[in-house]
Short mmCIF file of C-alpha atoms and ligand atoms in Angstrom, two decimals:
data_model
loop_
_atom_site.label_atom_id
_atom_site.label_comp_id
_atom_site.label_asym_id
_atom_site.label_seq_id
_atom_site.Cartn_x
_atom_site.Cartn_y
_atom_site.Cartn_z
CA MET W 1 17.96 -1.11 53.47
CA GLN W 2 21.08 -2.22 51.60
CA LYS W 3 22.91 -5.41 52.49
CA PHE W 4 26.07 -7.28 51.51
CA ILE W 5 25.66 -10.75 49.96
CA ILE W 6 28.82 -12.79 50.52
CA THR W 7 29.65 -16.32 49.40
CA GLY W 8 32.56 -17.77 51.31
CA GLY W 9 35.11 -20.42 50.51
CA ARG W 10 37.25 -18.46 48.08
CA LYS W 11 40.87 -17.65 48.88
CA LEU W 12 41.81 -13.97 48.60
CA ARG W 13 44.64 -12.97 46.30
CA GLY W 14 45.91 -9.66 44.99
CA GLU W 15 47.13 -6.22 45.91
CA LEU W 16 45.11 -3.53 47.70
CA ALA W 17 46.06 0.07 48.46
CA LEU W 18 44.93 1.14 51.93
CA GLN W 19 42.42 4.00 52.21
CA GLY W 20 43.20 7.13 54.21
CA SER W 21 42.44 6.98 57.92
CA LYS W 22 38.89 7.85 59.02
CA ASN W 23 40.08 8.59 62.56
CA SER W 24 42.72 10.96 61.25
CA ALA W 25 40.67 12.67 58.53
CA LEU W 26 37.85 13.60 60.92
CA PRO W 27 39.89 15.54 63.52
CA ILE W 28 41.97 17.14 60.75
CA MET W 29 38.81 18.35 59.02
CA ALA W 30 37.71 19.89 62.33
CA ALA W 31 41.17 21.43 62.76
CA SER W 32 40.93 23.10 59.34
CA LEU W 33 38.35 25.42 60.96
CA LEU W 34 41.25 27.02 62.85
CA CYS W 35 43.09 27.99 59.66
CA GLY W 36 42.93 31.39 58.02
CA GLU W 37 43.54 30.03 54.53
CA GLU W 38 42.49 27.17 52.28
CA VAL W 39 43.37 23.61 53.29
CA VAL W 40 43.85 20.74 50.82
CA LEU W 41 43.67 17.20 52.24
CA LYS W 42 45.01 14.36 50.10
CA SER W 43 44.15 10.65 50.69
CA CYS W 44 40.91 11.73 52.34
CA PRO W 45 38.77 8.57 52.55
CA ARG W 46 35.35 8.62 50.83
CA LEU W 47 33.21 7.66 53.82
CA THR W 48 29.82 8.69 55.14
CA ASP W 49 31.45 9.97 58.35
CA VAL W 50 33.75 12.21 56.27
CA TYR W 51 30.74 13.57 54.38
CA ALA W 52 29.02 14.17 57.73
CA ALA W 53 32.05 16.19 58.83
CA SER W 54 31.85 18.21 55.60
CA ARG W 55 28.19 19.00 56.36
CA ILE W 56 29.26 20.36 59.75
CA LEU W 57 31.99 22.47 58.12
CA ASN W 58 29.57 23.84 55.51
CA CYS W 59 27.03 24.57 58.27
CA THR W 60 29.55 26.81 60.05
CA GLY W 61 30.14 28.77 56.86
CA CYS W 62 33.30 26.99 55.69
CA LYS W 63 33.25 25.66 52.15
CA CYS W 64 34.18 21.98 51.92
CA SER W 65 34.24 20.10 48.62
CA PHE W 66 35.68 16.83 47.32
CA SER W 67 37.37 15.68 44.17
CA GLY W 68 38.02 11.95 44.47
CA SER W 69 40.23 11.45 47.53
CA THR W 70 41.06 15.13 47.83
CA ALA W 71 39.13 17.45 50.13
CA VAL W 72 39.38 21.23 49.67
CA ILE W 73 38.31 23.32 52.67
CA ASP W 74 38.02 27.12 52.62
CA PRO W 75 37.63 28.10 56.29
CA ARG W 76 37.72 31.87 55.86
CA ASP W 77 34.03 32.60 56.36
CA VAL W 78 33.04 30.99 59.66
CA SER W 79 29.71 32.66 60.41
CA ARG W 80 27.78 30.13 62.48
CA THR W 81 28.87 28.68 65.83
CA ASP W 82 25.96 26.40 66.75
CA ILE W 83 26.02 22.90 65.25
CA PRO W 84 22.51 21.44 64.80
CA GLU W 85 21.62 18.38 66.87
CA THR W 86 20.93 16.37 63.72
CA LEU W 87 24.53 16.89 62.54
CA MET W 88 25.96 16.21 66.02
CA HIS W 89 24.10 12.90 66.22
CA GLU W 90 25.56 11.54 62.98
CA MET W 91 28.89 10.49 64.51
CA ARG W 92 31.08 10.53 67.60
CA SER W 93 33.66 12.77 65.98
CA SER W 94 31.24 15.70 65.84
CA ILE W 95 32.23 16.50 69.44
CA ILE W 96 35.71 17.59 68.41
CA PHE W 97 34.20 20.41 66.41
CA MET W 98 33.50 21.91 69.86
CA GLY W 99 37.20 22.61 70.48
CA ALA W 100 37.71 23.84 66.92
CA VAL W 101 34.72 26.22 66.71
CA LEU W 102 35.42 27.52 70.22
CA GLY W 103 39.09 28.03 69.42
CA ARG W 104 38.24 29.88 66.21
CA THR W 105 35.33 32.07 67.35
CA GLY W 106 35.25 32.10 71.16
CA GLU W 107 31.80 30.54 71.25
CA CYS W 108 30.13 27.24 70.28
CA THR W 109 26.90 25.36 70.87
CA VAL W 110 26.84 21.61 70.38
CA SER W 111 25.02 18.55 71.77
CA ILE W 112 25.92 15.04 72.81
CA PRO W 113 27.49 13.28 69.79
CA GLY W 114 26.27 10.11 68.07
CA GLY W 115 28.47 7.27 66.80
CA CYS W 116 28.80 3.54 67.34
CA GLU W 117 26.88 2.23 70.36
CA LEU W 118 29.73 0.66 72.33
CA GLY W 119 28.36 1.33 75.78
CA PRO W 120 28.24 4.70 77.53
CA ARG W 121 30.51 7.20 75.78
CA PRO W 122 30.49 10.24 78.07
CA ILE W 123 32.31 13.47 77.27
CA ASP W 124 33.08 14.44 80.86
CA MET W 125 36.82 14.59 80.20
CA HIS W 126 36.29 16.85 77.20
CA LEU W 127 34.15 19.30 79.20
CA ALA W 128 36.36 19.28 82.31
CA ALA W 129 39.48 20.00 80.25
CA LEU W 130 37.95 22.86 78.24
CA ARG W 131 36.58 24.40 81.44
CA LYS W 132 40.03 24.25 83.02
CA MET W 133 41.42 25.94 79.89
CA GLY W 134 39.04 28.87 80.41
CA ALA W 135 35.82 27.94 78.62
CA ASP W 136 32.50 28.74 80.25
CA ILE W 137 30.32 25.69 79.49
CA ARG W 138 26.72 25.22 80.51
CA GLU W 139 24.29 22.47 79.56
CA GLU W 140 20.69 23.39 78.81
CA HIS W 141 18.00 21.09 77.43
CA GLY W 142 20.57 18.76 75.86
CA ARG W 143 22.57 21.58 74.32
CA ILE W 144 26.12 22.41 75.42
CA ILE W 145 26.74 26.16 75.27
CA CYS W 146 30.39 27.21 75.37
CA SER W 147 32.18 30.54 75.33
CA GLY W 148 35.60 31.92 76.20
CA LYS W 149 39.20 32.09 75.10
CA ALA W 150 41.72 29.44 76.08
CA HIS W 151 44.58 30.23 78.42
CA GLY W 152 47.56 27.93 78.90
CA THR W 153 47.24 25.40 81.72
CA LYS W 154 48.16 21.85 82.71
CA ILE W 155 45.61 19.09 82.03
CA SER W 156 46.02 15.59 83.46
CA LEU W 157 43.64 13.14 81.83
CA THR W 158 42.36 10.31 84.04
CA PHE W 159 42.32 8.12 80.92
CA PRO W 160 44.23 8.70 77.64
CA SER W 161 41.05 9.57 75.76
CA VAL W 162 41.62 10.07 72.01
CA GLY W 163 38.75 12.50 71.56
CA ALA W 164 39.48 14.49 74.70
CA THR W 165 43.15 14.81 73.68
CA GLU W 166 42.05 16.06 70.25
CA ASN W 167 39.59 18.60 71.69
CA ILE W 168 42.23 19.99 74.06
CA ILE W 169 44.75 20.35 71.24
CA LEU W 170 42.22 22.14 69.02
CA PHE W 171 41.29 24.61 71.78
CA ALA W 172 44.94 25.12 72.79
CA VAL W 173 46.65 25.93 69.46
CA ASN W 174 45.55 29.60 69.61
CA ALA W 175 45.50 29.87 73.43
CA ASP W 176 47.33 32.54 75.45
CA GLY W 177 50.31 30.61 76.80
CA GLU W 178 51.42 27.01 77.13
CA THR W 179 49.09 24.02 77.54
CA VAL W 180 50.48 20.71 78.80
CA ILE W 181 48.46 17.49 78.44
CA ASN W 182 49.57 14.70 80.76
CA ASN W 183 48.40 11.13 80.12
CA ALA W 184 47.55 12.18 76.56
CA ALA W 185 46.38 9.61 74.02
CA ARG W 186 49.30 8.25 71.98
CA GLU W 187 47.33 6.96 68.99
CA PRO W 188 48.97 7.54 65.57
CA GLU W 189 45.99 9.65 64.54
CA ILE W 190 46.92 12.15 67.28
CA CYS W 191 50.38 12.47 65.69
CA ASP W 192 48.78 12.96 62.27
CA LEU W 193 46.54 15.72 63.65
CA CYS W 194 49.56 17.43 65.23
CA GLY W 195 51.55 17.01 62.01
CA PHE W 196 48.78 18.79 60.13
CA LEU W 197 48.59 21.60 62.72
CA ARG W 198 52.36 22.08 62.74
CA LYS W 199 52.28 22.40 58.95
CA CYS W 200 49.72 25.18 59.48
CA GLY W 201 52.03 26.97 61.92
CA ALA W 202 51.05 25.50 65.30
CA ASP W 203 53.67 24.97 68.02
CA ILE W 204 53.13 21.41 69.32
CA LYS W 205 55.66 18.97 70.79
CA GLY W 206 55.55 15.53 72.38
CA ASP W 207 52.68 13.99 70.43
CA GLY W 208 52.99 10.21 70.30
CA GLY W 209 54.12 10.31 73.91
CA SER W 210 52.07 10.76 77.07
CA SER W 211 52.88 14.44 77.49
CA ILE W 212 51.99 16.93 74.77
CA ILE W 213 53.01 20.62 74.98
CA ILE W 214 51.15 23.22 72.94
CA ASN W 215 52.35 26.82 72.82
CA GLY W 216 49.54 29.06 71.57
CA VAL W 217 50.21 31.04 68.36
CA PRO W 218 48.14 34.01 67.12
CA LYS W 219 46.85 32.34 63.96
CA LEU W 220 47.27 29.40 61.61
CA HIS W 221 47.74 29.50 57.84
CA GLY W 222 46.55 26.87 55.39
CA CYS W 223 48.45 23.93 53.91
CA GLU W 224 48.27 20.84 51.75
CA TYR W 225 48.42 17.64 53.81
CA ASN W 226 48.46 13.90 53.12
CA ILE W 227 46.30 11.94 55.56
CA MET W 228 47.90 8.80 57.01
CA PRO W 229 46.72 5.32 55.99
CA ASP W 230 43.94 3.63 57.94
CA ARG W 231 45.58 1.09 60.25
CA ILE W 232 42.22 -0.44 61.24
CA ALA W 233 41.13 -0.90 57.63
CA GLY W 234 44.51 -2.60 57.17
CA ALA W 235 43.84 -4.89 60.11
CA THR W 236 40.44 -5.68 58.63
CA TYR W 237 41.66 -6.77 55.19
CA LEU W 238 44.50 -8.77 56.74
CA SER W 239 41.96 -10.51 59.01
CA MET W 240 39.79 -11.31 55.99
CA THR W 241 42.74 -12.99 54.25
CA ALA W 242 43.85 -14.79 57.40
CA ALA W 243 40.33 -16.17 57.81
CA ALA W 244 39.56 -17.05 54.18
CA GLY W 245 43.09 -18.13 53.26
CA GLY W 246 45.20 -16.84 50.37
CA GLU W 247 47.90 -14.23 50.00
CA ILE W 248 47.62 -10.45 49.59
CA ILE W 249 49.85 -7.40 49.49
CA LEU W 250 48.62 -4.26 51.25
CA THR W 251 50.23 -1.10 49.88
CA ASN W 252 50.15 2.44 51.34
CA SER W 253 50.39 0.74 54.77
CA CYS W 254 51.60 2.30 58.00
CA ILE W 255 53.60 -0.65 59.30
CA THR W 256 55.00 0.87 62.50
CA GLU W 257 51.56 2.06 63.52
CA MET W 258 50.09 -1.39 62.76
CA GLU W 259 52.74 -3.27 64.75
CA PRO W 260 50.53 -3.84 67.84
CA PHE W 261 48.07 -5.70 65.60
CA LEU W 262 50.62 -7.44 63.37
CA SER W 263 52.49 -8.87 66.36
CA VAL W 264 49.30 -10.67 67.45
CA LEU W 265 48.19 -11.69 63.97
CA GLU W 266 51.48 -13.48 63.28
CA GLN W 267 50.83 -15.69 66.33
CA THR W 268 47.94 -17.26 64.37
CA GLY W 269 50.43 -18.90 62.02
CA CYS W 270 50.05 -16.50 59.08
CA SER W 271 53.23 -15.61 57.24
CA ILE W 272 53.72 -11.80 57.36
CA MET W 273 56.51 -9.86 55.67
CA THR W 274 56.87 -6.09 55.45
CA CYS W 275 58.92 -3.83 53.19
CA GLY W 276 58.53 -0.05 52.96
CA ASP W 277 54.80 0.65 52.93
CA ARG W 278 53.89 -2.89 51.82
CA ILE W 279 52.61 -5.74 53.96
CA TYR W 280 52.61 -9.24 52.47
CA LEU W 281 50.40 -11.83 54.19
CA ARG W 282 49.97 -15.51 53.34
CA SER W 283 47.50 -17.74 55.11
CA GLY W 284 47.87 -21.30 53.86
CA SER W 285 46.50 -23.56 56.52
CA ARG W 286 44.02 -23.38 59.39
CA LEU W 287 44.82 -20.58 61.81
CA LYS W 288 46.08 -21.35 65.28
CA ALA W 289 44.47 -19.84 68.37
CA VAL W 290 46.46 -17.03 70.02
CA LYS W 291 47.90 -18.44 73.23
CA GLU W 292 48.28 -15.23 75.25
CA ARG W 293 45.17 -13.25 76.21
CA ILE W 294 44.39 -10.51 73.65
CA ARG W 295 43.94 -7.38 75.76
CA THR W 296 42.69 -4.20 74.06
CA MET W 297 44.62 -1.20 75.38
CA PRO W 298 45.33 2.42 74.43
CA HIS W 299 48.08 2.69 71.78
CA PRO W 300 50.69 1.21 71.63
CA GLY W 301 48.61 -1.67 73.01
CA PHE W 302 46.36 -3.90 70.89
CA PRO W 303 43.74 -1.62 69.26
CA THR W 304 40.15 -2.03 70.42
CA ASP W 305 39.00 -1.28 66.86
CA ALA W 306 40.68 -4.48 65.62
CA GLN W 307 39.16 -6.73 68.32
CA ALA W 308 36.04 -7.72 66.39
CA VAL W 309 37.73 -8.51 63.07
CA LEU W 310 40.46 -10.60 64.70
CA MET W 311 37.83 -12.46 66.73
CA ALA W 312 36.00 -13.33 63.52
CA ALA W 313 39.22 -14.68 62.01
CA LEU W 314 39.91 -16.81 65.13
CA ALA W 315 36.37 -18.24 65.27
CA ALA W 316 37.48 -21.19 63.08
CA ALA W 317 41.05 -21.42 64.40
CA GLU W 318 42.51 -24.54 66.00
CA GLY W 319 42.30 -24.02 69.77
CA THR W 320 40.85 -21.42 72.11
CA SER W 321 41.62 -17.68 72.14
CA VAL W 322 40.64 -15.26 74.91
CA PHE W 323 39.87 -11.57 74.42
CA GLU W 324 39.74 -8.88 77.11
CA GLU W 325 38.01 -5.65 76.00
CA ASN W 326 39.31 -2.88 78.24
CA ILE W 327 38.31 0.27 76.37
CA PHE W 328 34.55 0.07 75.85
CA ASP W 329 31.86 -1.43 78.06
CA CYS W 330 29.84 -3.03 75.29
CA ARG W 331 32.00 -4.03 72.37
CA TYR W 332 30.95 -7.66 71.89
CA ARG W 333 27.69 -7.00 70.06
CA HIS W 334 29.04 -8.88 67.01
CA VAL W 335 29.33 -12.14 69.01
CA ASP W 336 25.68 -13.14 68.49
CA ALA W 337 26.08 -12.90 64.72
CA LEU W 338 29.31 -14.94 64.75
CA VAL W 339 27.56 -17.60 66.89
CA LYS W 340 24.70 -17.64 64.36
CA MET W 341 27.38 -18.48 61.75
CA GLY W 342 28.51 -21.44 63.84
CA ALA W 343 31.14 -19.89 66.12
CA ASP W 344 31.55 -21.04 69.73
CA ILE W 345 32.06 -17.81 71.69
CA GLN W 346 31.16 -17.02 75.30
CA ALA W 347 31.26 -13.32 76.18
CA VAL W 348 30.83 -12.25 79.81
CA GLY W 349 31.72 -8.71 80.86
CA LYS W 350 35.17 -7.82 79.52
CA ILE W 351 36.05 -11.38 78.56
CA ALA W 352 35.21 -13.31 75.39
CA VAL W 353 36.32 -16.96 75.07
CA VAL W 354 36.57 -18.05 71.43
CA LYS W 355 36.71 -21.85 71.00
CA GLY W 356 37.74 -22.52 67.41
CA VAL W 357 35.25 -24.61 65.37
CA ASN W 358 36.10 -26.54 62.21
CA ARG W 359 34.03 -24.43 59.85
CA LEU W 360 31.61 -21.52 59.95
CA HIS W 361 28.49 -21.56 57.82
CA GLY W 362 26.61 -18.79 56.05
CA ALA W 363 23.77 -16.96 57.82
CA ASP W 364 21.67 -13.80 57.61
CA VAL W 365 23.08 -11.31 60.13
CA ALA W 366 22.73 -7.60 60.92
CA ALA W 367 25.60 -5.19 61.63
CA THR W 368 25.22 -3.29 64.90
CA ASP W 369 28.29 -1.07 64.65
CA LEU W 370 31.15 -0.28 62.30
CA ARG W 371 33.80 -2.80 63.33
CA GLY W 372 31.27 -5.45 64.38
CA GLY W 373 29.81 -5.25 60.87
CA ALA W 374 33.28 -5.66 59.37
CA ALA W 375 33.78 -8.74 61.55
CA MET W 376 30.66 -10.31 60.04
CA VAL W 377 32.15 -9.84 56.58
CA VAL W 378 35.41 -11.46 57.74
CA ALA W 379 33.47 -14.47 59.02
CA ALA W 380 31.24 -14.71 55.93
CA LEU W 381 34.26 -14.81 53.60
CA ALA W 382 35.62 -17.81 55.53
CA ALA W 383 32.28 -19.57 55.94
CA ASP W 384 30.77 -22.32 53.80
CA GLY W 385 27.83 -21.02 51.83
CA THR W 386 26.24 -17.62 51.44
CA SER W 387 25.60 -14.94 54.05
CA SER W 388 23.79 -11.62 54.02
CA VAL W 389 24.90 -8.71 56.21
CA SER W 390 22.30 -5.97 56.65
CA GLY W 391 22.76 -2.62 58.40
CA ILE W 392 25.73 -1.90 56.15
CA HIS W 393 25.35 1.85 56.65
CA HIS W 394 27.42 1.14 59.77
CA ILE W 395 30.19 -0.31 57.58
CA ASP W 396 30.05 2.50 55.03
CA ARG W 397 30.91 4.93 57.84
CA GLY W 398 34.48 3.61 58.01
CA TYR W 399 35.30 1.57 54.88
CA GLU W 400 35.50 2.86 51.33
CA LYS W 401 33.31 0.56 49.18
CA MET W 402 34.28 -2.60 51.06
CA GLU W 403 32.64 -4.80 48.42
CA ASP W 404 34.92 -3.36 45.71
CA ALA W 405 38.01 -4.03 47.80
CA VAL W 406 36.96 -7.61 48.52
CA ARG W 407 36.11 -8.26 44.85
CA LEU W 408 39.49 -6.83 43.84
CA LEU W 409 41.01 -9.54 46.04
CA GLY W 410 38.88 -12.24 44.44
CA GLY W 411 36.20 -12.50 47.09
CA ASP W 412 32.53 -13.06 46.21
CA MET W 413 30.76 -10.05 47.71
CA ARG W 414 28.13 -7.67 46.36
CA ARG W 415 25.89 -4.88 47.58
CA SER W 416 22.17 -5.42 47.03
C1 EPZ O 501 38.23 7.16 69.24
O1 EPZ O 501 36.97 7.23 69.89
C2 EPZ O 501 37.96 6.46 67.92
N1 EPZ O 501 37.02 7.23 67.13
C3 EPZ O 501 37.38 5.07 68.19
O2 EPZ O 501 37.21 4.41 66.93
C4 EPZ O 501 38.38 4.28 69.03
O3 EPZ O 501 37.82 3.03 69.34
C5 EPZ O 501 38.70 5.05 70.31
O4 EPZ O 501 39.17 6.38 70.00
C6 EPZ O 501 39.75 4.36 71.15
O5 EPZ O 501 40.92 4.21 70.40
C7 EPZ O 501 37.48 8.28 66.40
O6 EPZ O 501 38.66 8.61 66.43
C8 EPZ O 501 36.48 9.00 65.57
P1 EPZ O 501 38.10 7.63 73.70
P2 EPZ O 501 36.81 8.16 71.21
O7 EPZ O 501 37.71 9.00 74.06
O8 EPZ O 501 37.60 9.40 71.07
C9 EPZ O 501 35.78 6.83 77.77
C10 EPZ O 501 36.05 3.30 65.24
O9 EPZ O 501 35.63 2.14 65.19
N2 EPZ O 501 35.63 8.29 77.86
O10 EPZ O 501 39.56 7.28 73.67
O11 EPZ O 501 35.37 8.27 71.52
C11 EPZ O 501 34.96 6.24 76.64
O12 EPZ O 501 33.63 6.01 77.06
C12 EPZ O 501 35.88 4.10 66.50
O13 EPZ O 501 36.69 3.87 64.31
C13 EPZ O 501 35.07 8.84 79.00
O14 EPZ O 501 34.70 8.12 79.93
O15 EPZ O 501 37.50 7.21 72.30
C14 EPZ O 501 35.68 4.95 76.33
O16 EPZ O 501 35.26 3.96 77.23
C15 EPZ O 501 35.07 3.37 67.55
N3 EPZ O 501 34.92 10.19 79.09
C16 EPZ O 501 37.14 5.31 76.59
O17 EPZ O 501 37.12 6.50 77.40
C17 EPZ O 501 35.32 11.02 78.08
O18 EPZ O 501 35.17 12.26 78.23
C18 EPZ O 501 37.93 5.59 75.33
O19 EPZ O 501 37.30 6.64 74.67
C19 EPZ O 501 35.89 10.45 76.93
C20 EPZ O 501 36.04 9.09 76.84
#
């Protein structure tokens, strides 16, 4: 099993262009199934989850290939509607292929998706919404067998689920009539998905707000589309620099979409300036603890995906910070590793109390999920001595060659 070897104590300096967004590329790749012509996706991140999505596309009969950061998808020959369990288990995003395959062919067989273990991750909202839209869905021996054509209806989500919102949109774009989603997710990746679908001829309004209206159209054509930058990768590299010290410029950044994170990060005492798509961050002295409680919330609240990396940066801050994880039931699995590196963190239920220590020290730790693994790298870069992070297949799911990015910024990190 591969691991990262990281020696801390170096300040980070330099310029880094942000990768394309994993959480935008994945639903857009699923959405390409609905198109009648070739789709070209620019700024598509080179990630294992993206390659897993391409395997699902190829399994259905689409042809998906890559050239650097460009994905070319020919969706004309969809001939298979059941997605094998092995492919479904590779990531959480596989579940949104349900809405896409069903919307394209009128039938689909899937199973419970895989993905980061962050506590129970049911799909009850997905299934309830598609049933209300006209799908017949039955569950047999772990398989979910769907059939039917969507008709317009009103869906009120009990929680603004990102995945459920995406599945509804994918099933609704070719529906008979108008679909209204109330309490829809407002994440920027939802807007990017809708931007892609509109460019392919879909009639969608209201994305980015809590009420999205989709008027079904007979068919979608292809397009060339530029995937938005990855706001969580941005938060990760800014947290690394805040923790290790130094000054970096992030280019190809989505500043507005990162505002919920940036507004908290600047409370740590870092100097942050933005201009166009560039974020400049300087971290000269020891970070300060964040006084107000850091509550993870649906967008435009503080993003749950940035909780772990910010916690790692605050582990050696001056003072005590308090986190409240409101999205997932079990998203503090990185705490044990940070404590092993010398952090003083007490996590009980939703709350994690982070008492800043003077210094962290290197340790051998194991990543348990994507963002928790990234947090271990943040901590290792700030720690005295050398650390190893195993289980880096979790990290490769969401970050393009993290070790190359860190080395570009002057950090001492290698894959072994
Ligand atoms: C997406 O996951 C992201 N993944 C997650 O990023 C992100 O943390 C999450 O949205 C919240 O922003 C992708 O986009 C691929 P949800 P998703 O449906 O769609 C519960 C990362 O690190 N729920 O908004 O699974 C669910 O259990 C990943 O990149 C139900 O109860 O998130 C969770 O507690 C991690 N029933 C909450 O809602 C349902 O039917 C939010 O889930 C659906 C969800």
